[in-house]
PDB file of C-alpha atoms in Angstrom:
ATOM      1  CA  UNK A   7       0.000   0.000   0.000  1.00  0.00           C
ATOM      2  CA  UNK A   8       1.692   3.066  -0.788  1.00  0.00           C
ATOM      3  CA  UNK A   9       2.020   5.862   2.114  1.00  0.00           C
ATOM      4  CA  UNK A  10       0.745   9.291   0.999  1.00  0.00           C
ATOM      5  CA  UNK A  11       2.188  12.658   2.972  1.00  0.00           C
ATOM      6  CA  UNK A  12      -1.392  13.257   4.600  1.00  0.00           C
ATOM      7  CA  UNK A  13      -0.875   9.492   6.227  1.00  0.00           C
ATOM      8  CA  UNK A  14       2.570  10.024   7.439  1.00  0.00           C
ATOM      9  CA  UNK A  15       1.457  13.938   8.591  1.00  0.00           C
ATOM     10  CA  UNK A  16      -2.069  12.374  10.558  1.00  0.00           C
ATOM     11  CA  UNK A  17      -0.095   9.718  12.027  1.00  0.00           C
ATOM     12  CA  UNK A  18       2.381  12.585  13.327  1.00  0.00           C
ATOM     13  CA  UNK A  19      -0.269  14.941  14.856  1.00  0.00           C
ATOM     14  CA  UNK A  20      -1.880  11.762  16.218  1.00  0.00           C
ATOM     15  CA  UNK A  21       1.153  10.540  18.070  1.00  0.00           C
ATOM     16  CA  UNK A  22       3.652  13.996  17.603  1.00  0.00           C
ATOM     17  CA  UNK A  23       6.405  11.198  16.716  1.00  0.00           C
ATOM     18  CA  UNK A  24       9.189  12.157  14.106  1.00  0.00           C
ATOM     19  CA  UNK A  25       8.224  12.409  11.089  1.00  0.00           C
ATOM     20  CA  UNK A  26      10.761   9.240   9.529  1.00  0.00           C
ATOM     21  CA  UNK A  27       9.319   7.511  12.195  1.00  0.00           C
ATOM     22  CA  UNK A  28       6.016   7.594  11.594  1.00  0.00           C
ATOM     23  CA  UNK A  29       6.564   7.042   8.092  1.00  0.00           C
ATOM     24  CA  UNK A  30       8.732   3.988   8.695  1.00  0.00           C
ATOM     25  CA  UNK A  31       6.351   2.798  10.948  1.00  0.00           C
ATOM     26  CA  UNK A  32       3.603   3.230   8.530  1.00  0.00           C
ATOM     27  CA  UNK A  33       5.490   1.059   5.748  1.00  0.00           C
ATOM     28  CA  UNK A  34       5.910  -1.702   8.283  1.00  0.00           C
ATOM     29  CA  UNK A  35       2.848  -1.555   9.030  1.00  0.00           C
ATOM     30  CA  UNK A  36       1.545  -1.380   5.648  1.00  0.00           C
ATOM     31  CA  UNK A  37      -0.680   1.784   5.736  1.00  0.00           C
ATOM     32  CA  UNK A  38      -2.704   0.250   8.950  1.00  0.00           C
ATOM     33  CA  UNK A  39      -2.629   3.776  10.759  1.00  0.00           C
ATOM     34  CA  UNK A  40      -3.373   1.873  14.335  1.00  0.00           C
ATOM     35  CA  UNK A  41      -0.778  -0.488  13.855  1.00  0.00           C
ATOM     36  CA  UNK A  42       1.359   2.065  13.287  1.00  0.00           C
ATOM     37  CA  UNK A  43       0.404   3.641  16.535  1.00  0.00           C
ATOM     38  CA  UNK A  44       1.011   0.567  18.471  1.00  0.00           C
ATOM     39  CA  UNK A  45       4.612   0.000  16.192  1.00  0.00           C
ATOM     40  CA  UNK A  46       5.534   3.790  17.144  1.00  0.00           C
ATOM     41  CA  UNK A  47       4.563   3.148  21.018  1.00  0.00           C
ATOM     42  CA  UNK A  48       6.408   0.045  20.809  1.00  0.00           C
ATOM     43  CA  UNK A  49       9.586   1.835  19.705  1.00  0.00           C
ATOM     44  CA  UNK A  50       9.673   3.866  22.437  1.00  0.00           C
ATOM     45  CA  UNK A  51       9.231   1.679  24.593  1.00  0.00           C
ATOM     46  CA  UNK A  52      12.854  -0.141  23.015  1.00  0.00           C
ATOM     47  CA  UNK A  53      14.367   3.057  22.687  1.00  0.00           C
ATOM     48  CA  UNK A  54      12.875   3.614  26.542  1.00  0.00           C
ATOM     49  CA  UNK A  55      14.816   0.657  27.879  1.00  0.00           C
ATOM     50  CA  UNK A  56      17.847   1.243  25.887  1.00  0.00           C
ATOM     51  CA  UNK A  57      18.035   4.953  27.634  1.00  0.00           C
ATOM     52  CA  UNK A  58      17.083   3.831  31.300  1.00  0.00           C
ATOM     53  CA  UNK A  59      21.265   3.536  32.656  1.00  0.00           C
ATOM     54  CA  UNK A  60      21.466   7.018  31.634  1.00  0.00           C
ATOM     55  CA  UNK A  61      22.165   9.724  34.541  1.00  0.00           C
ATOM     56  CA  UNK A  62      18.437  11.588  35.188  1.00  0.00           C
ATOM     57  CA  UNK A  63      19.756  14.892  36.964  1.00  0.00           C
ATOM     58  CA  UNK A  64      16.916  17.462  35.639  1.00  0.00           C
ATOM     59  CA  UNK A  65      13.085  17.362  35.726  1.00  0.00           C
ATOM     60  CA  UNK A  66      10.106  18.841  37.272  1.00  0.00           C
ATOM     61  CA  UNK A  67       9.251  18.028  41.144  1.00  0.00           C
ATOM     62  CA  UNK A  68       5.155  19.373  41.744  1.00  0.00           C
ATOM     63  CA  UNK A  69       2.735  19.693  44.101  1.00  0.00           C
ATOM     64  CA  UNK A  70      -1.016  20.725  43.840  1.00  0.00           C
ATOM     65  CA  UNK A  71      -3.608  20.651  45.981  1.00  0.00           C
ATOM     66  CA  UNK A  72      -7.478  20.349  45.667  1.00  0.00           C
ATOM     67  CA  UNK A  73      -9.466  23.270  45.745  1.00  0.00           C
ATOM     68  CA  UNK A  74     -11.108  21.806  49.291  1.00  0.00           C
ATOM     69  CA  UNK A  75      -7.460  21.927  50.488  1.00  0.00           C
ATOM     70  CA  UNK A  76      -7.835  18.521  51.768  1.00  0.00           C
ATOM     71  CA  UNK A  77      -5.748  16.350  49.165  1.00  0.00           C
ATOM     72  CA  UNK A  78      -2.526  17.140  47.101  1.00  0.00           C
ATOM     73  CA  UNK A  79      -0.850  15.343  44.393  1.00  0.00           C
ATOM     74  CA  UNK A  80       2.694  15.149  43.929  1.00  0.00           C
ATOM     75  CA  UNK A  81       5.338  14.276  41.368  1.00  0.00           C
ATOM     76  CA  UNK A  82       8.831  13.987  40.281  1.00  0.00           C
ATOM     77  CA  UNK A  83      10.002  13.151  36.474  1.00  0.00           C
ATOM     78  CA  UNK A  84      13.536  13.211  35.932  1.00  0.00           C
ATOM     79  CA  UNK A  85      14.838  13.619  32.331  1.00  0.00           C
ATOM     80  CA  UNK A  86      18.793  13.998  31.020  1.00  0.00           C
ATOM     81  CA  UNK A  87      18.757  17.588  30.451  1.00  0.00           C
ATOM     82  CA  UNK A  88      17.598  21.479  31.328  1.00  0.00           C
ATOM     83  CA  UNK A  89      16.669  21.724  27.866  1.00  0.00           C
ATOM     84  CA  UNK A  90      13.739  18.989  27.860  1.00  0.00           C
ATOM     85  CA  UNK A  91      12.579  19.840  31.938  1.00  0.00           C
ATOM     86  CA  UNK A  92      12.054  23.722  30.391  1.00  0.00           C
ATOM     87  CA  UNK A  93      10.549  22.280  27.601  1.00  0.00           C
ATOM     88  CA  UNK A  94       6.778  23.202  27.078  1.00  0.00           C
ATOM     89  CA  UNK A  95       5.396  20.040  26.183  1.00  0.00           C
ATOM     90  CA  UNK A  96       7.582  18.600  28.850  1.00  0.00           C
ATOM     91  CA  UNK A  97       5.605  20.530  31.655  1.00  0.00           C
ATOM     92  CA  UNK A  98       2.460  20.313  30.124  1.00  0.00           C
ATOM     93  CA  UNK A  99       2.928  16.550  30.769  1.00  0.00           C
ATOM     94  CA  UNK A 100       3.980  16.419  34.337  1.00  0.00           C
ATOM     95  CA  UNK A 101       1.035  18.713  35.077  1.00  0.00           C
ATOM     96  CA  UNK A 102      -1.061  17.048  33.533  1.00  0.00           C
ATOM     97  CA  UNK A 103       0.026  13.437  35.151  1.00  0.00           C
ATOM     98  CA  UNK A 104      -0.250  15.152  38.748  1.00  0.00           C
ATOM     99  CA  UNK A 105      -3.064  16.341  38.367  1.00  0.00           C
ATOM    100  CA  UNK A 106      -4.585  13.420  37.158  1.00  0.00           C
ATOM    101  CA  UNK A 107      -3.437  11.749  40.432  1.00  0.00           C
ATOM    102  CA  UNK A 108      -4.915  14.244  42.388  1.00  0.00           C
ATOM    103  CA  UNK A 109      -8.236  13.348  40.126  1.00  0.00           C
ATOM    104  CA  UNK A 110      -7.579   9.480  40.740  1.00  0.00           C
ATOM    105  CA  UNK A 111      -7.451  10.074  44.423  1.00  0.00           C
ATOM    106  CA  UNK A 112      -3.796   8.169  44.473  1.00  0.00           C
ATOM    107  CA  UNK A 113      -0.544   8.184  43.244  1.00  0.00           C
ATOM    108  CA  UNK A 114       1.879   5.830  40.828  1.00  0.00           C
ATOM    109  CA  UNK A 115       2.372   4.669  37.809  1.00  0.00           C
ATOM    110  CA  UNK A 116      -0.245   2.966  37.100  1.00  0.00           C
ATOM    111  CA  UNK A 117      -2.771   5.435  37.550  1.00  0.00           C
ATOM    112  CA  UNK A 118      -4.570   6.242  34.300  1.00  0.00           C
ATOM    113  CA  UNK A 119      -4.808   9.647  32.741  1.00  0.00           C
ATOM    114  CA  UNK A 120      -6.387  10.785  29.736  1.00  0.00           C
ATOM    115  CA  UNK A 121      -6.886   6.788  28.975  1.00  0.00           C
ATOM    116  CA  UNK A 122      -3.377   5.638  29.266  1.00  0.00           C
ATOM    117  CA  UNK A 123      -1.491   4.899  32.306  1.00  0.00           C
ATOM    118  CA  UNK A 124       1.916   7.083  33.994  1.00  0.00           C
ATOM    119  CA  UNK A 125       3.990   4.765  32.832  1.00  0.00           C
ATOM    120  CA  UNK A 126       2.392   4.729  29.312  1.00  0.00           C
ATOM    121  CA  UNK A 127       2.716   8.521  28.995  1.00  0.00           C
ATOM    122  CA  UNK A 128       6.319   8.923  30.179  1.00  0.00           C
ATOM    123  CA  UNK A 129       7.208   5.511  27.278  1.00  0.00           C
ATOM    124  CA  UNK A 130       5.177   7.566  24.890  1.00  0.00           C
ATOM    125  CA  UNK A 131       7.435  10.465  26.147  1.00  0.00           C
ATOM    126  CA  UNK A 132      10.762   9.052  25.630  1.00  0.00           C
ATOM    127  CA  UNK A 133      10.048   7.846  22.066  1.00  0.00           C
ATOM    128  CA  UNK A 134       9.402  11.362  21.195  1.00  0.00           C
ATOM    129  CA  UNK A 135      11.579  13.010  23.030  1.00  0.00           C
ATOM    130  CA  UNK A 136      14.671  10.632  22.878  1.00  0.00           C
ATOM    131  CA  UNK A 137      16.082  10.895  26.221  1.00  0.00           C
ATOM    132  CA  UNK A 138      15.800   8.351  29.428  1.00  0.00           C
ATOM    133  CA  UNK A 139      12.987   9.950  31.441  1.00  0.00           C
ATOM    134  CA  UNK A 140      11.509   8.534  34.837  1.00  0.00           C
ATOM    135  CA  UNK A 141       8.466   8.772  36.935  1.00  0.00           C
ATOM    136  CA  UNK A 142      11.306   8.705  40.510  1.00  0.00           C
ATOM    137  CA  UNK A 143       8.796  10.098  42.751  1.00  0.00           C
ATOM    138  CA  UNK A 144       5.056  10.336  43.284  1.00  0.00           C
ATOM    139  CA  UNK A 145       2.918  10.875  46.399  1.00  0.00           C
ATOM    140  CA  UNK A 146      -0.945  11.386  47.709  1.00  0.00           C
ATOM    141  CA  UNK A 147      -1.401  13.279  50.370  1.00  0.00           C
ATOM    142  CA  UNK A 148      -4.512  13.547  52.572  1.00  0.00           C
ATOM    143  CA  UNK A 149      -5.261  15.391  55.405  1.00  0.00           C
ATOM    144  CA  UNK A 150      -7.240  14.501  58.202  1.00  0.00           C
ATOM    145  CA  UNK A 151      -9.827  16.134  60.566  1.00  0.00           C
ATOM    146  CA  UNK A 152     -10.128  19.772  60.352  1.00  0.00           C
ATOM    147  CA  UNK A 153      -6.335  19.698  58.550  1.00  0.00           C
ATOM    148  CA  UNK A 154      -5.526  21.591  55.447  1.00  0.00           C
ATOM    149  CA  UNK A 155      -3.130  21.071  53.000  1.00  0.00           C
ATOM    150  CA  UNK A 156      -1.026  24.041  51.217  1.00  0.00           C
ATOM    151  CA  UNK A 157       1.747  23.152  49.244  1.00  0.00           C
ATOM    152  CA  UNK A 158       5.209  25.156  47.290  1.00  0.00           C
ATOM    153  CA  UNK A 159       6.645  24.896  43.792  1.00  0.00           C
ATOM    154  CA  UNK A 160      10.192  26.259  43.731  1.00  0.00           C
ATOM    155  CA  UNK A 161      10.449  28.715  40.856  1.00  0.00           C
ATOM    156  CA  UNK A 162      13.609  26.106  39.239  1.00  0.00           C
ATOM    157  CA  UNK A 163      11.076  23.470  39.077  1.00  0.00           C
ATOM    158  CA  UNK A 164      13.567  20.792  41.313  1.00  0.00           C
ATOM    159  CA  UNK A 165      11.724  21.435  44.275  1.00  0.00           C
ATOM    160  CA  UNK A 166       8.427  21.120  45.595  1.00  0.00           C
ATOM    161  CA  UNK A 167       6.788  20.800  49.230  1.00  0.00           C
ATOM    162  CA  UNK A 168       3.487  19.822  51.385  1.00  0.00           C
ATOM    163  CA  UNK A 169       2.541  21.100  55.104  1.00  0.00           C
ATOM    164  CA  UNK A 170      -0.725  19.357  56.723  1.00  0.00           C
ATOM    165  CA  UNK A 171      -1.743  22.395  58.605  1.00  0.00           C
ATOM    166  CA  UNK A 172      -4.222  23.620  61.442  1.00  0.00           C
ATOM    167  CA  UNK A 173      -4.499  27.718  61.581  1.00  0.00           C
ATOM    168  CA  UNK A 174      -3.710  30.190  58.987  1.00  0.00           C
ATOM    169  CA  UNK A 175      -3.333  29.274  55.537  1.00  0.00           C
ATOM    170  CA  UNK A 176      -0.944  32.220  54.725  1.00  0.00           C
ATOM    171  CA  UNK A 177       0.933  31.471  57.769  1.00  0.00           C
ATOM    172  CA  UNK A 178       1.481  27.558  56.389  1.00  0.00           C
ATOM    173  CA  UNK A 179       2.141  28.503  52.722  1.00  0.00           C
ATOM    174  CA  UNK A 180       5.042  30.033  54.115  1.00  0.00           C
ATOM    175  CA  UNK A 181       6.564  27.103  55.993  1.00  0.00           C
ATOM    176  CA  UNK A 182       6.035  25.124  52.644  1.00  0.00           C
ATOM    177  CA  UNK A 183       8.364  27.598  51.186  1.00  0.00           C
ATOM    178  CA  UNK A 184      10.760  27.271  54.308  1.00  0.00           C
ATOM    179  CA  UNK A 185      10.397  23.289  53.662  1.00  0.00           C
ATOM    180  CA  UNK A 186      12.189  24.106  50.674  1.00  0.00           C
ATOM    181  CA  UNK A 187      14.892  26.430  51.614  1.00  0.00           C
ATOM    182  CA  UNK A 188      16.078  24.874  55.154  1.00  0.00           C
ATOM    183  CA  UNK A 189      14.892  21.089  53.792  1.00  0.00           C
ATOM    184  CA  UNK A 190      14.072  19.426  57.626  1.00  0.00           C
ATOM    185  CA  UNK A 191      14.939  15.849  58.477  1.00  0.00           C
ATOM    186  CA  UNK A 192      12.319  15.631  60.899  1.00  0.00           C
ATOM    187  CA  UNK A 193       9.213  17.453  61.947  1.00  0.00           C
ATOM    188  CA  UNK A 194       9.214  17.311  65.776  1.00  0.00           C
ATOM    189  CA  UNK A 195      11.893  15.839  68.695  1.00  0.00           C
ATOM    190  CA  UNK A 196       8.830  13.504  69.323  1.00  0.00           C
ATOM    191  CA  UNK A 197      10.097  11.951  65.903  1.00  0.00           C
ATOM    192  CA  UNK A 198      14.025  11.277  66.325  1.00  0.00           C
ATOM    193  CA  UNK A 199      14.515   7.862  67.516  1.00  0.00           C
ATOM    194  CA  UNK A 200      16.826   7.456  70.413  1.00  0.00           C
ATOM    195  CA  UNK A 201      19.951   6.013  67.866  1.00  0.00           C
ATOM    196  CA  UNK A 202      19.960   9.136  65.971  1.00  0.00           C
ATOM    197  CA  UNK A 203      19.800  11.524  69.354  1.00  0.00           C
ATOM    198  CA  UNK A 204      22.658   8.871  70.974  1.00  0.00           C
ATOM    199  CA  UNK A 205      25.062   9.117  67.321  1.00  0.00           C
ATOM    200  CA  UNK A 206      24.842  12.760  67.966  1.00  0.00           C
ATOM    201  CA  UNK A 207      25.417  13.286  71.681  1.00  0.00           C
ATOM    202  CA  UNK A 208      28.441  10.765  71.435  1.00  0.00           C
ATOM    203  CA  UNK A 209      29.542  13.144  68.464  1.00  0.00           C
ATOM    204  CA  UNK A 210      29.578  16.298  70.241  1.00  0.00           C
ATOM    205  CA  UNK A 211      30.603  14.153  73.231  1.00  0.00           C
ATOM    206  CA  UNK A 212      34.047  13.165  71.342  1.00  0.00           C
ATOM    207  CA  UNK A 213      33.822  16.833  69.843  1.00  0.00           C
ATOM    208  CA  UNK A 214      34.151  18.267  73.294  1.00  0.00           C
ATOM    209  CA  UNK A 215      36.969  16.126  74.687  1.00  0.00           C
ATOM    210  CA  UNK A 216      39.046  16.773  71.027  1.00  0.00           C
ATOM    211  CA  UNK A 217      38.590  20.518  72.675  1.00  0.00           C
ATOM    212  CA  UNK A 218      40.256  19.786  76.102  1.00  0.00           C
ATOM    213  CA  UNK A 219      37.064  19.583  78.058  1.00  0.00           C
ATOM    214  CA  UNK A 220      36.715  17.059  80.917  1.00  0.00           C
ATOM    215  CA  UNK A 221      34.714  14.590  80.802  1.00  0.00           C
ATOM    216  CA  UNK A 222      31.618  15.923  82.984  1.00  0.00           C
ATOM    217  CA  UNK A 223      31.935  19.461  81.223  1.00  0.00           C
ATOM    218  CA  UNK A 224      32.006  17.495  77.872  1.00  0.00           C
ATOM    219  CA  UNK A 225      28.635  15.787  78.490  1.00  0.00           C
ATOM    220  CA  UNK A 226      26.974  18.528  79.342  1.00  0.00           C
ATOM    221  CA  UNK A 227      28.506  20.468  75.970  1.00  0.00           C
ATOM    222  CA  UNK A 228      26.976  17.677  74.091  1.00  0.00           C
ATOM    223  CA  UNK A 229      23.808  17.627  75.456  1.00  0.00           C
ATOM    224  CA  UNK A 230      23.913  21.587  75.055  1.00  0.00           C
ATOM    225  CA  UNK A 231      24.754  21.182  71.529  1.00  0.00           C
ATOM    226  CA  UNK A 232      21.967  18.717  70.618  1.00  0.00           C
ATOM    227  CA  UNK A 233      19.253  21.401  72.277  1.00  0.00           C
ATOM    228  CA  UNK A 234      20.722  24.631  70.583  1.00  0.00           C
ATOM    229  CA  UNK A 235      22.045  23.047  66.867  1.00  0.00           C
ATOM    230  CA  UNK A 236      21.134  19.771  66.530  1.00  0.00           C
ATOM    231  CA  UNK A 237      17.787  20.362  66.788  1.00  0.00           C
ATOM    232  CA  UNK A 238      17.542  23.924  65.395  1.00  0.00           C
ATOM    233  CA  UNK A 239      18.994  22.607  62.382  1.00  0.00           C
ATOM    234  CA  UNK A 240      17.078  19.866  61.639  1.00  0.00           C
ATOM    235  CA  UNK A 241      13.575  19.589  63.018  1.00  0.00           C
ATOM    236  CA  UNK A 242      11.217  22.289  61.373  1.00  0.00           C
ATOM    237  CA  UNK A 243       9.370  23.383  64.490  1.00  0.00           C
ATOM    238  CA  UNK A 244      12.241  24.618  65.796  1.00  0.00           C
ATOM    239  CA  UNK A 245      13.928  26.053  62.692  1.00  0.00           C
ATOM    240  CA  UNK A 246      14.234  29.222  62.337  1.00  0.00           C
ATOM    241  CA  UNK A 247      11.916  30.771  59.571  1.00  0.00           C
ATOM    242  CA  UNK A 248      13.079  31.977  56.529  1.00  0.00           C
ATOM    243  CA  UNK A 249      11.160  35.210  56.904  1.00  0.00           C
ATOM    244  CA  UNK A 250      13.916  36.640  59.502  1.00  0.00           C
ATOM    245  CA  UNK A 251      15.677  33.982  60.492  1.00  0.00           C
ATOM    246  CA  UNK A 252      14.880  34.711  64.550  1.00  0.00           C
ATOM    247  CA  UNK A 253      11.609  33.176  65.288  1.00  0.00           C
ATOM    248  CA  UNK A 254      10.913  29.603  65.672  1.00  0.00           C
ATOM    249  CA  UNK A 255       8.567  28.008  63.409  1.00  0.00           C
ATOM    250  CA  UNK A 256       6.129  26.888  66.014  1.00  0.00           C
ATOM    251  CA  UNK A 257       6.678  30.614  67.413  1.00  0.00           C
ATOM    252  CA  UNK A 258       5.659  32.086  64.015  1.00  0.00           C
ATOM    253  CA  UNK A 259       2.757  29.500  63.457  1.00  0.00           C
ATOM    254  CA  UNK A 260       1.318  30.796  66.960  1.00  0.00           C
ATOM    255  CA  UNK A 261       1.470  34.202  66.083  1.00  0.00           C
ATOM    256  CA  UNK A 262       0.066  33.744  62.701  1.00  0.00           C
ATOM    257  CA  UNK A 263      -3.009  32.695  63.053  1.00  0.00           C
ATOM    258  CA  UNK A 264      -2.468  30.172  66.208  1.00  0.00           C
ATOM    259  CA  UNK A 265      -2.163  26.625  64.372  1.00  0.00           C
ATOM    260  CA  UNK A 266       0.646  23.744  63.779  1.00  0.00           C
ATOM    261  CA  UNK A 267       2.306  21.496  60.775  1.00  0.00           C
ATOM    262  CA  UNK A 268       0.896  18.315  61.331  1.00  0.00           C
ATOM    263  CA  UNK A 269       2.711  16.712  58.892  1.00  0.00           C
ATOM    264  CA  UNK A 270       4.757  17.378  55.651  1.00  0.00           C
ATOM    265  CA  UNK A 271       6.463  16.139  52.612  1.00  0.00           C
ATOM    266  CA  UNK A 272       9.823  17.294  50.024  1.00  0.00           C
ATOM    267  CA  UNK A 273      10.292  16.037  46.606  1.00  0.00           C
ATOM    268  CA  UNK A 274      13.317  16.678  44.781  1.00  0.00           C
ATOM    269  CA  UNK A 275      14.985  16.169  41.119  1.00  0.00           C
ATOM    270  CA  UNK A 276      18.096  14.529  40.846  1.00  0.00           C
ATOM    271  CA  UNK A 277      18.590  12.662  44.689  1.00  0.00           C
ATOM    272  CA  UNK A 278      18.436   9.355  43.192  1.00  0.00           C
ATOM    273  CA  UNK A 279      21.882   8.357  41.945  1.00  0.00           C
ATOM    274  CA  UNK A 280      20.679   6.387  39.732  1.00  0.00           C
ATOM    275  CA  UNK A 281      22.023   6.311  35.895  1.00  0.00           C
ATOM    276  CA  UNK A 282      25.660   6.960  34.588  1.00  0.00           C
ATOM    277  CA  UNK A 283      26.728   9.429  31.454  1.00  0.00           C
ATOM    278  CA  UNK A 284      27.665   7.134  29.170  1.00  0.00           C
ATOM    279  CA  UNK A 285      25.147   6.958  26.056  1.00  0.00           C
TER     280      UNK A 285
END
């Protein structure tokens, strides 16, 4: 059957494929135009697994949250390079997979949007695009009782945060933004376990007697050191907020609008590893 140029041009809107491809793929498939959908998609998904060793350092980590503010969505897609994460068709994709988990009510790969699944849409993605791309990271988030959700993007598109919240809604936007910037390991004392408090007071324990200090005076350094840095630096109640870098979060929470962070989440491009440079 011969292949016209309006077969080879439908079968490129239809699928946005290269144009040798889908006329190769139309040949082989001898003019059958859904064949030659499933022969494109198939492609990819060689080409897919041929590209997944390869180092994923950009992409788009996002959050959104339903209008109720009682469920978010979010997502991380890694791809090779800053020039296909600022892509436009690159974004429209990754919001349009989060979102369709925040529709779904759950997150992974198997979730279907717009009638084919995550993992379809980032296969379909990587035949067109021609780089290794990955869904690394995807998460629902509900909160519970009178909670709220409220969420951050960072403007470079590697970073994106969650707070469950009681209180203001300004007040908690902000900490999602501080989630970001200061990037806490844990949200309260209440959840360190007692290994990670004793590997850091036997630190600053050894820290102190490399200083001179006796051993009584080096204990109580330590212990000092775990209330006033230890903690300070890594749980976000008592971080310091971004906004001037003197109050306490829980401080700033109670004077904006009297509530807490329940709960939150960080997703991030490129903390996986994974992948090497080689082609």
């Amino acid at each position: 059957m011969a292949i016209t140029a309006q077969d080879v041009k439908k079968l490129r809107d239809l699928t946005d494929a290269p144009m040798m491809d889908c006329k190769n793929a139309l040949t082989e498939a001898d003019g059958d135009m859904d064949r030659a959908k499933e022969i494109l998609r198939e492609k990819g998904a060689a080409a897919g697994a041929k590209k997944a060793g390869r180092a994923t350092k950009e992409g788009i980590a996002k959050f959104v949250v339903a209008a109720d503010g009682k469920t978010a969505a979010g997502i991380v897609v890694e791809c090779e390079t800053d020039f296909v994460s600022r892509n436009d068709d690159f974004k429209a994709m990754v919001d349009s997979l989060v979102n369709g988990m925040l529709q779904a009510g759950r997150a992974g790969g198997d979730v279907v949007v717009d009638g084919k699944s995550v993992d379809e849409h980032i296969a379909d993605a990587v035949g067109k695009i021609r780089e290794n791309i990955q869904l690394r990271a995807s998460e629902f988030v509900t909160a519970e009782g009178d909670a709220k959700l409220a969420s951050y993007n960072h403007h470079d598109g590697k970073w994106a945060s969650v707070v469950a919240y009681t209180g203001g809604e300004e007040a908690a936007k902000q900490v999602a933004v501080h989630v970001v910037a200061f990037k806490p390991s844990f949200l309260s004392r209440d959840d360190i376990s007692k290994d990670v408090i004793d590997k850091e007071y036997n630190f600053q324990k050894k820290r102190a007697l490399d200083e001179g200090k006796p051993e009584n005076i080096a204990e109580n350094i330590a212990q000092g050191r775990i209330n006033k840095e230890f903690y300070q630096e890594n749980v976000l109640l008592e971080q310091l907020i971004y906004l001037d870098n003197k109050t306490k979060v829980s401080d700033y929470l109670a004077q904006n609008g009297g509530g807490t962070i329940l709960a939150y989440t960080l997703l991030a491009v490129g903390l996986s590893g994974e992948g090497t440079e080689e082609d």
